[in-house]
CSV table of C-alpha atoms in Angstrom, one decimal:
chain,number,residue,atom,x,y,z
A,1,ARG,CA,99.1,110.4,98.4
A,2,ARG,CA,96.8,109.0,95.9
A,3,PRO,CA,99.7,106.3,94.0
A,4,ARG,CA,99.5,108.0,90.9
A,5,VAL,CA,99.6,105.4,87.3
A,6,LEU,CA,100.3,105.2,84.0
A,7,MET,CA,97.9,103.0,81.8
A,8,LEU,CA,101.1,103.0,77.6
A,9,HIS,CA,98.4,102.1,75.6
A,10,SER,CA,100.0,100.6,72.2
A,11,GLY,CA,97.0,99.2,70.6
A,12,GLY,CA,95.5,95.9,70.7
A,13,THR,CA,92.5,94.1,70.2
A,14,LEU,CA,91.5,96.7,74.0
A,15,GLY,CA,91.3,99.4,71.7
A,16,MET,CA,89.5,98.1,68.5
A,17,GLU,CA,87.3,99.7,66.5
A,18,ALA,CA,84.7,96.7,68.0
A,19,SER,CA,80.9,98.2,64.7
A,20,LEU,CA,83.7,98.1,62.3
A,21,SER,CA,85.5,95.2,63.3
A,22,PHE,CA,83.0,93.3,64.3
A,23,GLU,CA,79.9,90.8,62.9
A,24,GLN,CA,76.5,91.5,64.5
A,25,ASP,CA,77.2,87.7,65.0
A,26,GLY,CA,80.3,88.1,67.2
A,27,ASP,CA,83.5,86.9,64.4
A,28,LEU,CA,85.8,89.3,63.5
A,29,ARG,CA,84.7,90.8,60.4
A,30,GLU,CA,86.4,88.5,57.3
A,31,GLY,CA,89.9,90.2,55.9
A,32,SER,CA,90.1,93.5,57.8
A,33,GLY,CA,92.1,91.6,60.8
A,34,GLY,CA,90.4,94.4,63.3
A,35,VAL,CA,90.2,98.5,62.7
A,36,TYR,CA,91.9,100.9,64.6
A,37,GLU,CA,90.9,104.8,65.0
A,38,ASP,CA,94.4,106.8,63.5
A,39,LYS,CA,93.3,109.0,66.2
A,40,LEU,CA,92.9,108.4,69.0
A,41,GLN,CA,92.6,111.2,71.3
A,42,PRO,CA,94.2,110.2,74.8
A,43,GLY,CA,91.2,111.8,77.4
A,44,ARG,CA,88.3,111.4,75.9
A,45,PHE,CA,90.3,107.6,75.3
A,46,LEU,CA,90.6,107.3,79.8
A,47,GLU,CA,86.7,108.8,79.3
A,48,ASN,CA,86.1,105.8,78.0
A,49,VAL,CA,88.1,103.3,80.3
A,50,LEU,CA,86.3,104.4,82.9
A,51,GLY,CA,82.5,105.0,81.9
A,52,LEU,CA,83.4,101.3,80.7
A,53,VAL,CA,85.6,100.7,83.9
A,54,PRO,CA,84.0,102.7,86.5
A,55,GLU,CA,85.9,100.2,88.9
A,56,LEU,CA,89.3,102.0,87.9
A,57,SER,CA,87.9,105.1,89.5
A,58,MET,CA,87.5,102.9,92.4
A,59,LEU,CA,91.2,101.8,93.3
A,60,GLY,CA,92.2,104.9,95.4
A,61,ALA,CA,94.9,105.0,92.2
A,62,ASP,CA,95.4,108.8,90.2
A,63,LEU,CA,95.3,107.6,86.4
A,64,GLN,CA,96.9,108.5,83.4
A,65,LEU,CA,96.3,107.3,79.7
A,66,GLN,CA,99.1,108.0,77.0
A,67,VAL,CA,98.3,106.8,73.5
A,68,TRP,CA,101.7,105.5,72.8
A,69,CYS,CA,100.2,104.5,69.4
A,70,ASN,CA,97.6,102.3,68.2
A,71,VAL,CA,97.8,99.4,66.5
A,72,ASP,CA,97.5,96.0,65.5
A,73,SER,CA,100.2,93.9,67.6
A,74,CYS,CA,101.5,91.9,65.0
A,75,ARG,CA,102.7,95.3,63.6
A,76,LEU,CA,105.1,96.0,66.9
A,77,VAL,CA,108.7,95.4,65.6
A,78,PRO,CA,111.2,95.5,68.4
A,79,SER,CA,112.2,98.7,67.1
A,80,ASP,CA,109.1,99.2,68.7
A,81,TRP,CA,109.9,97.5,71.8
A,82,SER,CA,113.0,99.9,72.3
A,83,ALA,CA,110.6,103.2,72.4
A,84,MET,CA,108.1,101.5,74.5
A,85,ALA,CA,111.2,101.3,76.6
A,86,ARG,CA,112.3,104.3,77.0
A,87,GLU,CA,108.6,106.1,76.8
A,88,LEU,CA,108.3,104.4,80.2
A,89,ASP,CA,112.7,104.9,81.3
A,90,ARG,CA,111.7,108.8,80.3
A,91,GLN,CA,108.1,108.3,82.1
A,92,ARG,CA,110.0,106.6,85.1
A,93,ASN,CA,110.3,109.0,88.3
A,94,ALA,CA,107.5,110.7,87.2
A,95,PHE,CA,104.5,107.2,88.6
A,96,ASP,CA,104.1,104.8,90.9
A,97,SER,CA,103.8,102.1,88.9
A,98,PHE,CA,102.6,101.3,84.9
A,99,VAL,CA,100.1,99.5,83.3
A,100,VAL,CA,100.3,98.7,79.1
A,101,ILE,CA,98.0,97.6,77.1
A,102,THR,CA,98.7,95.7,74.0
A,103,GLY,CA,97.6,93.1,71.4
A,104,THR,CA,98.0,89.4,72.5
A,105,ASP,CA,100.0,88.7,69.0
A,106,THR,CA,102.8,89.3,69.7
A,107,LEU,CA,101.9,90.5,74.0
A,108,ALA,CA,104.9,87.9,74.4
A,109,TYR,CA,106.9,89.1,72.1
A,110,VAL,CA,106.7,92.6,74.0
A,111,ALA,CA,107.0,91.2,78.0
A,112,SER,CA,110.0,89.5,77.5
A,113,ALA,CA,111.4,92.7,75.5
A,114,LEU,CA,109.9,94.8,78.2
A,115,SER,CA,111.8,92.8,81.3
A,116,PHE,CA,115.8,92.0,79.2
A,117,MET,CA,115.4,96.0,78.3
A,118,LEU,CA,114.3,97.6,82.0
A,119,VAL,CA,116.6,95.6,84.3
A,120,GLY,CA,116.1,96.5,88.4
A,121,PHE,CA,112.8,98.9,87.0
A,122,ASN,CA,112.3,98.1,90.4
A,123,LYS,CA,108.4,99.1,89.6
A,124,PRO,CA,105.8,97.4,88.8
A,125,VAL,CA,105.1,97.4,84.8
A,126,VAL,CA,101.9,95.0,84.3
A,127,VAL,CA,100.7,94.5,80.0
A,128,THR,CA,97.8,93.5,80.1
A,129,GLY,CA,94.6,92.8,76.9
A,130,SER,CA,91.9,91.5,75.7
A,131,GLN,CA,90.3,88.7,73.7
A,132,ARG,CA,87.8,91.0,72.4
A,133,PRO,CA,87.7,95.4,72.7
A,134,LEU,CA,86.3,96.9,75.5
A,135,SER,CA,83.2,97.8,74.2
A,136,MET,CA,82.0,94.4,73.5
A,137,ALA,CA,79.5,92.9,75.8
A,138,ARG,CA,80.9,90.0,77.5
A,139,SER,CA,84.7,91.2,76.8
A,140,ASP,CA,87.2,90.1,78.9
A,141,ALA,CA,89.1,93.4,78.4
A,142,ARG,CA,86.7,95.5,81.2
A,143,GLN,CA,88.6,92.1,84.0
A,144,ASN,CA,91.5,92.3,82.5
A,145,LEU,CA,92.0,95.9,82.8
A,146,ALA,CA,90.8,95.9,86.3
A,147,ASP,CA,92.8,92.9,87.0
A,148,ALA,CA,96.2,95.3,85.8
A,149,VAL,CA,95.4,98.0,87.4
A,150,THR,CA,94.7,96.9,90.6
A,151,CYS,CA,98.3,95.1,90.2
A,152,ALA,CA,100.1,97.0,90.0
A,153,VAL,CA,98.4,99.8,92.7
A,154,ASP,CA,99.0,96.9,95.0
A,155,GLY,CA,102.0,95.6,94.3
A,156,ILE,CA,104.0,99.2,94.7
A,157,GLY,CA,107.0,98.1,96.9
A,158,PHE,CA,106.7,94.9,96.3
A,159,VAL,CA,106.6,94.5,92.8
A,160,ARG,CA,109.6,94.8,90.9
A,161,GLU,CA,109.5,93.5,87.4
A,162,VAL,CA,107.5,93.3,83.8
A,163,CYS,CA,105.0,90.6,84.2
A,164,VAL,CA,101.4,89.9,82.3
A,165,CYS,CA,98.1,90.1,84.0
A,166,PHE,CA,95.6,88.3,81.9
A,167,GLY,CA,92.6,85.7,82.4
A,168,GLY,CA,93.3,86.2,86.8
A,169,LEU,CA,96.4,85.3,86.7
A,170,LEU,CA,99.6,87.4,87.1
A,171,LEU,CA,102.9,85.6,85.4
A,172,ARG,CA,106.2,86.8,85.6
A,173,GLY,CA,106.3,88.7,81.5
A,174,ASN,CA,109.8,86.7,80.2
A,175,ARG,CA,108.2,83.5,81.1
A,176,THR,CA,104.5,84.6,79.0
A,177,LYS,CA,104.0,82.2,76.3
A,178,LYS,CA,100.0,82.7,74.3
A,179,THR,CA,99.2,79.0,74.2
A,180,HIS,CA,94.9,79.3,72.9
A,181,SER,CA,94.3,81.5,70.0
A,182,ILE,CA,90.7,82.0,71.6
A,183,ALA,CA,89.9,81.8,75.1
A,184,TYR,CA,89.8,84.5,77.5
A,185,ARG,CA,92.9,82.7,80.1
A,186,ALA,CA,94.9,83.1,76.7
A,187,PHE,CA,98.0,82.7,78.5
A,188,SER,CA,99.8,80.6,80.5
A,189,SER,CA,103.5,80.3,82.0
A,190,PRO,CA,104.8,75.9,81.9
A,191,THR,CA,108.2,76.5,83.5
A,192,PHE,CA,107.1,79.4,86.6
A,193,PRO,CA,104.3,79.3,89.1
A,194,PRO,CA,102.4,82.7,88.5
A,195,LEU,CA,103.3,85.7,91.2
A,196,ALA,CA,99.3,86.2,92.0
A,197,ARG,CA,96.3,84.9,91.2
A,198,LEU,CA,93.3,86.7,90.8
A,199,GLY,CA,89.4,85.9,92.2
A,200,MET,CA,87.7,87.5,95.7
A,201,ASP,CA,91.1,88.0,97.7
A,202,ILE,CA,94.4,88.7,95.6
A,203,ILE,CA,97.5,86.3,96.9
A,204,PHE,CA,100.8,87.2,95.6
A,205,ARG,CA,103.9,84.6,95.8
A,206,HIS,CA,106.4,87.0,97.6
A,207,ASP,CA,108.5,83.9,97.4
A,208,LEU,CA,108.8,83.8,93.4
A,209,LEU,CA,109.4,87.6,93.0
A,210,LEU,CA,112.7,89.0,92.1
A,211,PRO,CA,114.0,90.8,94.5
A,212,GLU,CA,114.8,94.8,94.1
A,213,MET,CA,118.2,95.2,91.2
A,214,GLU,CA,119.9,98.3,89.8
A,215,TYR,CA,118.6,99.5,87.3
A,216,THR,CA,120.9,99.0,83.8
A,217,PRO,CA,118.3,100.2,80.9
A,218,ARG,CA,119.3,98.7,77.9
A,219,PHE,CA,117.6,99.6,74.5
A,220,ASP,CA,120.2,98.7,71.3
A,221,ILE,CA,118.5,95.8,70.1
A,222,CYS,CA,119.2,94.4,67.5
A,223,PRO,CA,117.0,92.6,65.2
A,224,TYR,CA,118.3,90.3,62.5
A,225,VAL,CA,117.4,86.9,65.1
A,226,MET,CA,115.1,84.0,63.0
A,227,ARG,CA,114.0,81.0,65.1
A,228,VAL,CA,114.1,77.4,63.3
A,229,PRO,CA,112.0,74.5,64.2
A,230,VAL,CA,113.9,71.0,63.7
A,231,VAL,CA,111.9,68.7,61.0
A,232,PRO,CA,112.6,65.4,60.6
A,233,GLY,CA,114.4,64.5,57.0
A,234,LEU,CA,114.6,68.8,56.4
A,235,ASP,CA,117.8,70.3,54.6
A,236,PRO,CA,118.6,72.8,56.4
A,237,TYR,CA,121.4,73.6,53.6
A,238,LEU,CA,118.3,73.7,51.8
A,239,ALA,CA,115.4,75.3,53.3
A,240,TYR,CA,117.4,78.6,55.1
A,241,GLY,CA,121.3,78.4,52.7
A,242,SER,CA,123.7,80.6,54.6
A,243,VAL,CA,121.5,83.2,56.0
A,244,ALA,CA,124.4,84.7,58.0
A,245,GLU,CA,124.9,86.0,53.8
A,246,ARG,CA,121.3,87.5,53.7
A,247,GLY,CA,121.5,88.9,57.4
A,248,ILE,CA,120.9,87.0,59.8
A,249,ARG,CA,122.6,87.8,62.6
A,250,GLY,CA,121.5,84.9,65.7
A,251,VAL,CA,119.3,81.6,65.6
A,252,ILE,CA,116.9,80.4,67.8
A,253,LEU,CA,117.7,76.4,67.0
A,254,GLU,CA,113.9,74.7,69.1
A,255,VAL,CA,115.7,70.9,68.9
A,256,PHE,CA,113.7,68.3,69.8
A,257,GLY,CA,112.9,67.4,73.4
A,258,VAL,CA,115.8,68.6,76.0
A,259,GLY,CA,117.6,69.3,72.8
A,260,ASN,CA,118.3,66.9,70.9
A,261,CYS,CA,117.8,66.5,66.6
A,262,ASP,CA,119.0,64.0,64.3
A,263,ASP,CA,123.4,64.4,64.2
A,264,ARG,CA,124.3,62.5,60.7
A,265,ASP,CA,125.9,64.4,58.7
A,266,GLU,CA,123.7,63.9,56.1
A,267,ALA,CA,121.0,65.5,57.6
A,268,GLY,CA,122.3,68.2,57.8
A,269,TRP,CA,122.2,70.0,60.8
A,270,ILE,CA,125.1,69.5,62.5
A,271,PRO,CA,127.3,71.0,59.3
A,272,TRP,CA,124.5,73.5,59.0
A,273,VAL,CA,125.4,74.5,62.5
A,274,ARG,CA,129.3,74.4,62.2
A,275,ASP,CA,128.8,76.3,58.5
A,276,MET,CA,127.1,79.3,59.9
A,277,ARG,CA,128.5,79.3,63.2
A,278,VAL,CA,132.6,79.5,61.3
A,279,GLU,CA,130.0,82.9,59.6
A,280,GLY,CA,129.9,84.6,62.3
A,281,VAL,CA,125.6,83.0,63.4
A,282,GLU,CA,124.9,82.6,67.0
A,283,PHE,CA,123.2,79.7,67.7
A,284,PHE,CA,120.4,79.8,70.6
A,285,LEU,CA,118.9,76.6,71.7
A,286,THR,CA,115.3,76.1,73.2
A,287,SER,CA,113.1,72.6,73.3
A,288,GLN,CA,110.6,72.7,70.5
A,289,CYS,CA,108.2,71.1,74.1
A,290,GLU,CA,106.7,74.4,76.6
A,291,ASP,CA,108.1,71.7,79.6
A,292,GLY,CA,110.7,70.9,80.9
A,293,HIS,CA,114.7,72.2,80.9
A,294,LEU,CA,117.1,71.2,77.6
A,295,TYR,CA,120.1,70.0,78.7
A,296,PRO,CA,121.4,68.8,75.1
A,297,ASP,CA,124.8,68.1,76.4
A,298,ARG,CA,123.2,64.3,77.1
A,299,TYR,CA,122.9,63.9,72.9
A,300,ARG,CA,125.3,63.6,70.4
A,301,SER,CA,123.7,66.6,68.8
A,302,GLY,CA,123.3,68.4,71.4
A,303,LYS,CA,126.5,67.6,72.9
A,304,ALA,CA,128.7,68.8,69.1
A,305,ALA,CA,126.5,72.0,68.4
A,306,LEU,CA,127.4,73.3,72.2
A,307,LEU,CA,131.0,72.7,71.1
A,308,LEU,CA,130.0,74.4,68.4
A,309,GLY,CA,129.4,78.0,70.2
A,310,ALA,CA,125.5,77.5,70.5
A,311,LYS,CA,124.5,78.9,74.0
A,312,ASN,CA,121.3,77.0,75.8
A,313,SER,CA,118.4,78.6,76.9
A,314,LYS,CA,117.3,76.0,79.0
A,315,LEU,CA,113.8,76.6,80.7
A,316,MET,CA,112.8,80.1,78.4
A,317,THR,CA,110.7,80.2,76.4
A,318,CYS,CA,111.0,80.8,72.3
A,319,GLU,CA,109.4,83.9,72.6
A,320,ALA,CA,111.8,85.2,75.5
A,321,ALA,CA,115.4,83.3,74.4
A,322,THR,CA,114.5,85.3,70.8
A,323,VAL,CA,114.7,88.5,72.9
A,324,LYS,CA,116.9,88.2,74.5
A,325,LEU,CA,119.6,87.0,71.6
A,326,MET,CA,118.2,90.1,70.0
A,327,LEU,CA,119.9,92.2,72.5
A,328,ALA,CA,122.6,90.9,73.5
A,329,LEU,CA,123.9,90.6,70.2
A,330,ALA,CA,123.6,94.4,70.1
A,331,ASN,CA,124.5,94.3,73.4
A,332,PRO,CA,128.0,93.0,74.3
A,333,SER,CA,127.7,93.0,77.3
A,334,ILE,CA,125.1,90.9,78.0
A,335,SER,CA,125.8,87.2,78.2
A,336,LEU,CA,123.6,84.8,77.6
A,337,ALA,CA,123.7,82.8,79.7
A,338,ASP,CA,123.4,85.1,82.5
A,339,ASN,CA,119.9,85.0,84.4
A,340,LEU,CA,119.1,88.3,83.6
A,341,ALA,CA,115.6,89.2,85.0
A,342,GLY,CA,114.6,85.7,86.0
A,343,GLU,CA,113.8,83.9,82.7
A,344,SER,CA,115.4,81.2,83.0
């Protein structure tokens, strides 16, 4: 039988109303942020997609489209990621593979969340989007959509993880970052090679793909996590005070280089971490660098943070670390030290 592929649409630029969102010169209308049709109908939208991307019907798959929502991705919050994961879980046995369409601004968060919530899903889940709406001239949406569906179909049987397909690359979902605001190759994976490159042929790196794992879905998530970059000369007591008193349960502390910050007491960073740990706040260390391993134990400040109970994210992106901490806070069985889905 033909493989069954579910396309789950959650909005983003790909499904934006181009005529209402962009000026004639192709620039986004100032202050609009894009216009989204409130009651997008799956059947009509799929017809439009197949009309604009006719090659989708040539890929040998039975495509079904579900409009889960149609919003700017900046409005997707952790509870939405959880609901999206639950929907994929509900449909898991009915389809052979999945394509998730979302906006580029929070795509890295969405892909990371799905990868951690659906560990061992063991079917292709390919996340994609676009920099321009599908109906616009020179849109990258057509190629991204065709590539994503192709990877979802061709990857059945050996792609068992959440991936991002964008700009001719297939990337591990929880290693993906948006690294360019306007280029069509907007995403990269600084700490891990692409899982596949798409050109005239699709070259999969089978040696990099995750093996089959026991399916362990987890949908509970704690959104009370904040990212705190270490800034030279900034007093964290002045800038943040007691984050615990305001309900924050976890902090992604973005340190310098391989894991450094000013360790002097008068600088405030180590005393602040100590005080927040006493108040029950969890700390997860990441680097302000895009690439390279984190070795906080090589510095006095990093070692002090580790001794206070902060955890080392190793090679994780800030987006993946943020989502993983949210899940760990809501699921005591998750250890931040564990490599759940190839994230570090």
